[in-house]
Amino acid sequence: MSGKLPIDKVKEFLMTLQDEICAALEKEDGKAKFEEEKWTRDGFGGGRTRVIGNGNVIEKGGVNFSHVHGKNLPVSATEKRPEIAGWDFQAMGVSLVIHPNNPHVPTSHANVRLFVAEKEGKEPVWWFGGGFDLTPYYAVKEDCIQWHKTCEEACCPFGADVYPRFKKWCDEYFYLKHRQEPRGVGGLFFDDLNEWSFEKCFEFLQSVGRAYIKAYIPVIQKRKATAFTEAQKDFQLYRRGRYAEFNLAIDRGTQFGLQTGGRTESILMSLPPTVKWAYNWKPAPNSPEAQLTDYYLQNRDWVNEK
């Protein structure tokens, strides 16, 4: 049934995208190289896990490709489509997280994926998902503006409403309700995308996937040589705790991977290498640390920010 869909073309793009992103990040780091591990999932697919660390720029990171299939879709994948519960499925995608060493360089995350559900005698049900978002510690306004303008450019050919819609979705998705604050300054997020033809949705996926490096590399280049103090590094570790909380308690992709018996090492690759929690810690008023939550972690229209 899935032969009616050009799934092989999507897989080829995703594997090429993984190569392109890894090459760009290695070049920018200048020291560290990705180590690759190819894996299989007991006859139900596999992937390429690539990890990097202890570099000039990147303290820990991973850029993973996976293509898995199985039976009996879990709740995390069928909450919006309960009628396909129990169908066979396949999912493929590239997922990445980069945790820089320098607290002046933001953490970044990106994900692009295709999901197909199948049942004999039924038409396949498919959708695309993905996006990318930025989590700064010592944010700079021009970086946030440039990041969001790159998001807007990736969406522009697909309609004037697309960037505002998926920017809003990103703000709402990457939100820690138990902290009442967003994880970062956002970007793009979309899921269950099948409102256009398969071909147009795939074109959009390609546009978003390629925009990540266009958005992130300029930020690394501007901030990677900024001097930092031990106190600033300590603040980065504290804020990384928010990142860990989101990925473990809220993230839909993490839940799907664990519920389907996915590869735990690849799924939890997104967690920071070192994290710190402090009881009821609060930044000094009007400090750069306070500015992160008081100004940057707010619902801002970044592309029109002066």
mmCIF file with all atom_site columns, N, CA, C and O in Angstrom, residues 59-97:
data_model
loop_
_atom_site.group_PDB
_atom_site.id
_atom_site.type_symbol
_atom_site.label_atom_id
_atom_site.label_alt_id
_atom_site.label_comp_id
_atom_site.label_asym_id
_atom_site.label_entity_id
_atom_site.label_seq_id
_atom_site.pdbx_PDB_ins_code
_atom_site.Cartn_x
_atom_site.Cartn_y
_atom_site.Cartn_z
_atom_site.occupancy
_atom_site.B_iso_or_equiv
_atom_site.pdbx_formal_charge
_atom_site.auth_seq_id
_atom_site.auth_comp_id
_atom_site.auth_asym_id
_atom_site.auth_atom_id
_atom_site.pdbx_PDB_model_num
ATOM 1   N N  . GLU A 1 59 ? 29.671 20.684 23.179 1.00 0.00 ? 59 GLU A N  1
ATOM 2   C CA . GLU A 1 59 ? 29.957 19.861 24.352 1.00 0.00 ? 59 GLU A CA 1
ATOM 3   C C  . GLU A 1 59 ? 29.357 18.469 24.184 1.00 0.00 ? 59 GLU A C  1
ATOM 4   O O  . GLU A 1 59 ? 29.967 17.467 24.522 1.00 0.00 ? 59 GLU A O  1
ATOM 5   N N  . LYS A 1 60 ? 28.135 18.418 23.654 1.00 0.00 ? 60 LYS A N  1
ATOM 6   C CA . LYS A 1 60 ? 27.484 17.149 23.351 1.00 0.00 ? 60 LYS A CA 1
ATOM 7   C C  . LYS A 1 60 ? 26.421 17.394 22.295 1.00 0.00 ? 60 LYS A C  1
ATOM 8   O O  . LYS A 1 60 ? 25.721 18.396 22.340 1.00 0.00 ? 60 LYS A O  1
ATOM 9   N N  . GLY A 1 61 ? 26.321 16.475 21.354 1.00 0.00 ? 61 GLY A N  1
ATOM 10  C CA . GLY A 1 61 ? 25.285 16.604 20.340 1.00 0.00 ? 61 GLY A CA 1
ATOM 11  C C  . GLY A 1 61 ? 25.036 15.284 19.649 1.00 0.00 ? 61 GLY A C  1
ATOM 12  O O  . GLY A 1 61 ? 25.813 14.337 19.759 1.00 0.00 ? 61 GLY A O  1
ATOM 13  N N  . GLY A 1 62 ? 23.939 15.222 18.948 1.00 0.00 ? 62 GLY A N  1
ATOM 14  C CA . GLY A 1 62 ? 23.603 14.039 18.175 1.00 0.00 ? 62 GLY A CA 1
ATOM 15  C C  . GLY A 1 62 ? 22.722 14.412 17.008 1.00 0.00 ? 62 GLY A C  1
ATOM 16  O O  . GLY A 1 62 ? 21.883 15.320 17.115 1.00 0.00 ? 62 GLY A O  1
ATOM 17  N N  . VAL A 1 63 ? 22.937 13.742 15.889 1.00 0.00 ? 63 VAL A N  1
ATOM 18  C CA . VAL A 1 63 ? 22.109 13.913 14.693 1.00 0.00 ? 63 VAL A CA 1
ATOM 19  C C  . VAL A 1 63 ? 21.730 12.512 14.240 1.00 0.00 ? 63 VAL A C  1
ATOM 20  O O  . VAL A 1 63 ? 22.572 11.785 13.706 1.00 0.00 ? 63 VAL A O  1
ATOM 21  N N  . ASN A 1 64 ? 20.500 12.131 14.472 1.00 0.00 ? 64 ASN A N  1
ATOM 22  C CA . ASN A 1 64 ? 20.076 10.747 14.250 1.00 0.00 ? 64 ASN A CA 1
ATOM 23  C C  . ASN A 1 64 ? 19.124 10.615 13.072 1.00 0.00 ? 64 ASN A C  1
ATOM 24  O O  . ASN A 1 64 ? 18.229 11.442 12.896 1.00 0.00 ? 64 ASN A O  1
ATOM 25  N N  . PHE A 1 65 ? 19.310 9.542  12.317 1.00 0.00 ? 65 PHE A N  1
ATOM 26  C CA . PHE A 1 65 ? 18.324 9.132  11.316 1.00 0.00 ? 65 PHE A CA 1
ATOM 27  C C  . PHE A 1 65 ? 17.772 7.778  11.742 1.00 0.00 ? 65 PHE A C  1
ATOM 28  O O  . PHE A 1 65 ? 18.526 6.899  12.178 1.00 0.00 ? 65 PHE A O  1
ATOM 29  N N  . SER A 1 66 ? 16.458 7.608  11.619 1.00 0.00 ? 66 SER A N  1
ATOM 30  C CA . SER A 1 66 ? 15.856 6.309  11.903 1.00 0.00 ? 66 SER A CA 1
ATOM 31  C C  . SER A 1 66 ? 14.703 6.044  10.947 1.00 0.00 ? 66 SER A C  1
ATOM 32  O O  . SER A 1 66 ? 14.043 6.976  10.465 1.00 0.00 ? 66 SER A O  1
ATOM 33  N N  . HIS A 1 67 ? 14.486 4.777  10.664 1.00 0.00 ? 67 HIS A N  1
ATOM 34  C CA . HIS A 1 67 ? 13.339 4.312  9.873  1.00 0.00 ? 67 HIS A CA 1
ATOM 35  C C  . HIS A 1 67 ? 12.884 3.014  10.518 1.00 0.00 ? 67 HIS A C  1
ATOM 36  O O  . HIS A 1 67 ? 13.543 1.984  10.383 1.00 0.00 ? 67 HIS A O  1
ATOM 37  N N  . VAL A 1 68 ? 11.779 3.102  11.250 1.00 0.00 ? 68 VAL A N  1
ATOM 38  C CA . VAL A 1 68 ? 11.289 1.945  11.987 1.00 0.00 ? 68 VAL A CA 1
ATOM 39  C C  . VAL A 1 68 ? 9.854  1.647  11.574 1.00 0.00 ? 68 VAL A C  1
ATOM 40  O O  . VAL A 1 68 ? 9.135  2.521  11.085 1.00 0.00 ? 68 VAL A O  1
ATOM 41  N N  . HIS A 1 69 ? 9.461  0.407  11.756 1.00 0.00 ? 69 HIS A N  1
ATOM 42  C CA . HIS A 1 69 ? 8.082  0.020  11.477 1.00 0.00 ? 69 HIS A CA 1
ATOM 43  C C  . HIS A 1 69 ? 7.647  -1.029 12.479 1.00 0.00 ? 69 HIS A C  1
ATOM 44  O O  . HIS A 1 69 ? 8.474  -1.661 13.148 1.00 0.00 ? 69 HIS A O  1
ATOM 45  N N  . GLY A 1 70 ? 6.344  -1.177 12.620 1.00 0.00 ? 70 GLY A N  1
ATOM 46  C CA . GLY A 1 70 ? 5.842  -2.116 13.597 1.00 0.00 ? 70 GLY A CA 1
ATOM 47  C C  . GLY A 1 70 ? 4.333  -2.234 13.549 1.00 0.00 ? 70 GLY A C  1
ATOM 48  O O  . GLY A 1 70 ? 3.687  -1.758 12.614 1.00 0.00 ? 70 GLY A O  1
ATOM 49  N N  . LYS A 1 71 ? 3.768  -2.845 14.561 1.00 0.00 ? 71 LYS A N  1
ATOM 50  C CA . LYS A 1 71 ? 2.335  -3.072 14.650 1.00 0.00 ? 71 LYS A CA 1
ATOM 51  C C  . LYS A 1 71 ? 1.795  -2.425 15.918 1.00 0.00 ? 71 LYS A C  1
ATOM 52  O O  . LYS A 1 71 ? 2.537  -2.122 16.840 1.00 0.00 ? 71 LYS A O  1
ATOM 53  N N  . ASN A 1 72 ? 0.474  -2.215 15.925 1.00 0.00 ? 72 ASN A N  1
ATOM 54  C CA . ASN A 1 72 ? -0.210 -1.701 17.119 1.00 0.00 ? 72 ASN A CA 1
ATOM 55  C C  . ASN A 1 72 ? 0.316  -0.334 17.547 1.00 0.00 ? 72 ASN A C  1
ATOM 56  O O  . ASN A 1 72 ? 1.111  -0.212 18.481 1.00 0.00 ? 72 ASN A O  1
ATOM 57  N N  . LEU A 1 73 ? -0.124 0.701  16.854 1.00 0.00 ? 73 LEU A N  1
ATOM 58  C CA . LEU A 1 73 ? 0.263  2.061  17.172 1.00 0.00 ? 73 LEU A CA 1
ATOM 59  C C  . LEU A 1 73 ? -0.040 2.402  18.619 1.00 0.00 ? 73 LEU A C  1
ATOM 60  O O  . LEU A 1 73 ? -1.120 2.099  19.124 1.00 0.00 ? 73 LEU A O  1
ATOM 61  N N  . PRO A 1 74 ? 0.901  3.058  19.308 1.00 0.00 ? 74 PRO A N  1
ATOM 62  C CA . PRO A 1 74 ? 0.666  3.433  20.713 1.00 0.00 ? 74 PRO A CA 1
ATOM 63  C C  . PRO A 1 74 ? -0.206 4.671  20.827 1.00 0.00 ? 74 PRO A C  1
ATOM 64  O O  . PRO A 1 74 ? -0.457 5.382  19.856 1.00 0.00 ? 74 PRO A O  1
ATOM 65  N N  . VAL A 1 75 ? -0.634 4.954  22.040 1.00 0.00 ? 75 VAL A N  1
ATOM 66  C CA . VAL A 1 75 ? -1.527 6.089  22.304 1.00 0.00 ? 75 VAL A CA 1
ATOM 67  C C  . VAL A 1 75 ? -0.896 7.402  21.877 1.00 0.00 ? 75 VAL A C  1
ATOM 68  O O  . VAL A 1 75 ? -1.576 8.298  21.373 1.00 0.00 ? 75 VAL A O  1
ATOM 69  N N  . SER A 1 76 ? 0.421  7.551  22.052 1.00 0.00 ? 76 SER A N  1
ATOM 70  C CA . SER A 1 76 ? 1.095  8.810  21.719 1.00 0.00 ? 76 SER A CA 1
ATOM 71  C C  . SER A 1 76 ? 0.949  9.164  20.251 1.00 0.00 ? 76 SER A C  1
ATOM 72  O O  . SER A 1 76 ? 1.065  10.327 19.873 1.00 0.00 ? 76 SER A O  1
ATOM 73  N N  . ALA A 1 77 ? 0.688  8.169  19.388 1.00 0.00 ? 77 ALA A N  1
ATOM 74  C CA . ALA A 1 77 ? 0.570  8.424  17.954 1.00 0.00 ? 77 ALA A CA 1
ATOM 75  C C  . ALA A 1 77 ? -0.866 8.448  17.474 1.00 0.00 ? 77 ALA A C  1
ATOM 76  O O  . ALA A 1 77 ? -1.120 8.831  16.338 1.00 0.00 ? 77 ALA A O  1
ATOM 77  N N  . THR A 1 78 ? -1.816 8.060  18.295 1.00 0.00 ? 78 THR A N  1
ATOM 78  C CA . THR A 1 78 ? -3.201 7.944  17.838 1.00 0.00 ? 78 THR A CA 1
ATOM 79  C C  . THR A 1 78 ? -4.172 8.830  18.600 1.00 0.00 ? 78 THR A C  1
ATOM 80  O O  . THR A 1 78 ? -5.379 8.730  18.411 1.00 0.00 ? 78 THR A O  1
ATOM 81  N N  . GLU A 1 79 ? -3.663 9.718  19.455 1.00 0.00 ? 79 GLU A N  1
ATOM 82  C CA . GLU A 1 79 ? -4.571 10.532 20.255 1.00 0.00 ? 79 GLU A CA 1
ATOM 83  C C  . GLU A 1 79 ? -5.461 11.421 19.395 1.00 0.00 ? 79 GLU A C  1
ATOM 84  O O  . GLU A 1 79 ? -6.600 11.720 19.788 1.00 0.00 ? 79 GLU A O  1
ATOM 85  N N  . LYS A 1 80 ? -4.965 11.845 18.222 1.00 0.00 ? 80 LYS A N  1
ATOM 86  C CA . LYS A 1 80 ? -5.778 12.662 17.323 1.00 0.00 ? 80 LYS A CA 1
ATOM 87  C C  . LYS A 1 80 ? -6.488 11.824 16.263 1.00 0.00 ? 80 LYS A C  1
ATOM 88  O O  . LYS A 1 80 ? -7.349 12.344 15.550 1.00 0.00 ? 80 LYS A O  1
ATOM 89  N N  . ARG A 1 81 ? -6.104 10.564 16.149 1.00 0.00 ? 81 ARG A N  1
ATOM 90  C CA . ARG A 1 81 ? -6.729 9.671  15.162 1.00 0.00 ? 81 ARG A CA 1
ATOM 91  C C  . ARG A 1 81 ? -6.980 8.312  15.810 1.00 0.00 ? 81 ARG A C  1
ATOM 92  O O  . ARG A 1 81 ? -6.336 7.325  15.475 1.00 0.00 ? 81 ARG A O  1
ATOM 93  N N  . PRO A 1 82 ? -7.921 8.244  16.737 1.00 0.00 ? 82 PRO A N  1
ATOM 94  C CA . PRO A 1 82 ? -8.163 6.976  17.444 1.00 0.00 ? 82 PRO A CA 1
ATOM 95  C C  . PRO A 1 82 ? -8.608 5.849  16.524 1.00 0.00 ? 82 PRO A C  1
ATOM 96  O O  . PRO A 1 82 ? -8.445 4.678  16.864 1.00 0.00 ? 82 PRO A O  1
ATOM 97  N N  . GLU A 1 83 ? -9.095 6.207  15.333 1.00 0.00 ? 83 GLU A N  1
ATOM 98  C CA . GLU A 1 83 ? -9.568 5.169  14.403 1.00 0.00 ? 83 GLU A CA 1
ATOM 99  C C  . GLU A 1 83 ? -8.447 4.321  13.832 1.00 0.00 ? 83 GLU A C  1
ATOM 100 O O  . GLU A 1 83 ? -8.688 3.232  13.308 1.00 0.00 ? 83 GLU A O  1
ATOM 101 N N  . ILE A 1 84 ? -7.184 4.781  13.927 1.00 0.00 ? 84 ILE A N  1
ATOM 102 C CA . ILE A 1 84 ? -6.079 3.985  13.381 1.00 0.00 ? 84 ILE A CA 1
ATOM 103 C C  . ILE A 1 84 ? -5.310 3.244  14.475 1.00 0.00 ? 84 ILE A C  1
ATOM 104 O O  . ILE A 1 84 ? -4.245 2.681  14.211 1.00 0.00 ? 84 ILE A O  1
ATOM 105 N N  . ALA A 1 85 ? -5.834 3.244  15.682 1.00 0.00 ? 85 ALA A N  1
ATOM 106 C CA . ALA A 1 85 ? -5.194 2.479  16.750 1.00 0.00 ? 85 ALA A CA 1
ATOM 107 C C  . ALA A 1 85 ? -5.094 1.010  16.341 1.00 0.00 ? 85 ALA A C  1
ATOM 108 O O  . ALA A 1 85 ? -6.047 0.418  15.840 1.00 0.00 ? 85 ALA A O  1
ATOM 109 N N  . GLY A 1 86 ? -3.904 0.449  16.514 1.00 0.00 ? 86 GLY A N  1
ATOM 110 C CA . GLY A 1 86 ? -3.690 -0.948 16.158 1.00 0.00 ? 86 GLY A CA 1
ATOM 111 C C  . GLY A 1 86 ? -3.248 -1.187 14.734 1.00 0.00 ? 86 GLY A C  1
ATOM 112 O O  . GLY A 1 86 ? -2.948 -2.326 14.361 1.00 0.00 ? 86 GLY A O  1
ATOM 113 N N  . TRP A 1 87 ? -3.187 -0.148 13.905 1.00 0.00 ? 87 TRP A N  1
ATOM 114 C CA . TRP A 1 87 ? -2.730 -0.307 12.523 1.00 0.00 ? 87 TRP A CA 1
ATOM 115 C C  . TRP A 1 87 ? -1.216 -0.543 12.497 1.00 0.00 ? 87 TRP A C  1
ATOM 116 O O  . TRP A 1 87 ? -0.496 -0.178 13.427 1.00 0.00 ? 87 TRP A O  1
ATOM 117 N N  . ASP A 1 88 ? -0.736 -1.144 11.404 1.00 0.00 ? 88 ASP A N  1
ATOM 118 C CA . ASP A 1 88 ? 0.699  -1.208 11.166 1.00 0.00 ? 88 ASP A CA 1
ATOM 119 C C  . ASP A 1 88 ? 1.210  0.208  10.892 1.00 0.00 ? 88 ASP A C  1
ATOM 120 O O  . ASP A 1 88 ? 0.456  1.068  10.411 1.00 0.00 ? 88 ASP A O  1
ATOM 121 N N  . PHE A 1 89 ? 2.482  0.441  11.168 1.00 0.00 ? 89 PHE A N  1
ATOM 122 C CA . PHE A 1 89 ? 3.008  1.789  10.960 1.00 0.00 ? 89 PHE A CA 1
ATOM 123 C C  . PHE A 1 89 ? 4.466  1.740  10.553 1.00 0.00 ? 89 PHE A C  1
ATOM 124 O O  . PHE A 1 89 ? 5.170  0.751  10.773 1.00 0.00 ? 89 PHE A O  1
ATOM 125 N N  . GLN A 1 90 ? 4.896  2.810  9.951  1.00 0.00 ? 90 GLN A N  1
ATOM 126 C CA . GLN A 1 90 ? 6.317  3.067  9.764  1.00 0.00 ? 90 GLN A CA 1
ATOM 127 C C  . GLN A 1 90 ? 6.565  4.547  9.975  1.00 0.00 ? 90 GLN A C  1
ATOM 128 O O  . GLN A 1 90 ? 5.714  5.385  9.668  1.00 0.00 ? 90 GLN A O  1
ATOM 129 N N  . ALA A 1 91 ? 7.711  4.843  10.548 1.00 0.00 ? 91 ALA A N  1
ATOM 130 C CA . ALA A 1 91 ? 8.091  6.214  10.847 1.00 0.00 ? 91 ALA A CA 1
ATOM 131 C C  . ALA A 1 91 ? 9.556  6.403  10.490 1.00 0.00 ? 91 ALA A C  1
ATOM 132 O O  . ALA A 1 91 ? 10.387 5.538  10.767 1.00 0.00 ? 91 ALA A O  1
ATOM 133 N N  . MET A 1 92 ? 9.846  7.521  9.856  1.00 0.00 ? 92 MET A N  1
ATOM 134 C CA . MET A 1 92 ? 11.238 7.836  9.517  1.00 0.00 ? 92 MET A CA 1
ATOM 135 C C  . MET A 1 92 ? 11.477 9.306  9.779  1.00 0.00 ? 92 MET A C  1
ATOM 136 O O  . MET A 1 92 ? 10.569 10.134 9.679  1.00 0.00 ? 92 MET A O  1
ATOM 137 N N  . GLY A 1 93 ? 12.701 9.626  10.147 1.00 0.00 ? 93 GLY A N  1
ATOM 138 C CA . GLY A 1 93 ? 12.986 11.017 10.411 1.00 0.00 ? 93 GLY A CA 1
ATOM 139 C C  . GLY A 1 93 ? 14.428 11.267 10.801 1.00 0.00 ? 93 GLY A C  1
ATOM 140 O O  . GLY A 1 93 ? 15.199 10.336 11.040 1.00 0.00 ? 93 GLY A O  1
ATOM 141 N N  . VAL A 1 94 ? 14.766 12.541 10.845 1.00 0.00 ? 94 VAL A N  1
ATOM 142 C CA . VAL A 1 94 ? 16.047 13.012 11.369 1.00 0.00 ? 94 VAL A CA 1
ATOM 143 C C  . VAL A 1 94 ? 15.740 13.861 12.594 1.00 0.00 ? 94 VAL A C  1
ATOM 144 O O  . VAL A 1 94 ? 14.872 14.739 12.554 1.00 0.00 ? 94 VAL A O  1
ATOM 145 N N  . SER A 1 95 ? 16.415 13.567 13.687 1.00 0.00 ? 95 SER A N  1
ATOM 146 C CA . SER A 1 95 ? 16.219 14.311 14.927 1.00 0.00 ? 95 SER A CA 1
ATOM 147 C C  . SER A 1 95 ? 17.583 14.696 15.486 1.00 0.00 ? 95 SER A C  1
ATOM 148 O O  . SER A 1 95 ? 18.500 13.872 15.498 1.00 0.00 ? 95 SER A O  1
ATOM 149 N N  . LEU A 1 96 ? 17.709 15.921 15.946 1.00 0.00 ? 96 LEU A N  1
ATOM 150 C CA . LEU A 1 96 ? 19.013 16.362 16.443 1.00 0.00 ? 96 LEU A CA 1
ATOM 151 C C  . LEU A 1 96 ? 18.875 17.333 17.591 1.00 0.00 ? 96 LEU A C  1
ATOM 152 O O  . LEU A 1 96 ? 17.892 18.068 17.709 1.00 0.00 ? 96 LEU A O  1
ATOM 153 N N  . VAL A 1 97 ? 19.874 17.326 18.439 1.00 0.00 ? 97 VAL A N  1
ATOM 154 C CA . VAL A 1 97 ? 20.027 18.303 19.518 1.00 0.00 ? 97 VAL A CA 1
ATOM 155 C C  . VAL A 1 97 ? 21.507 18.622 19.638 1.00 0.00 ? 97 VAL A C  1
ATOM 156 O O  . VAL A 1 97 ? 22.347 17.721 19.628 1.00 0.00 ? 97 VAL A O  1
#
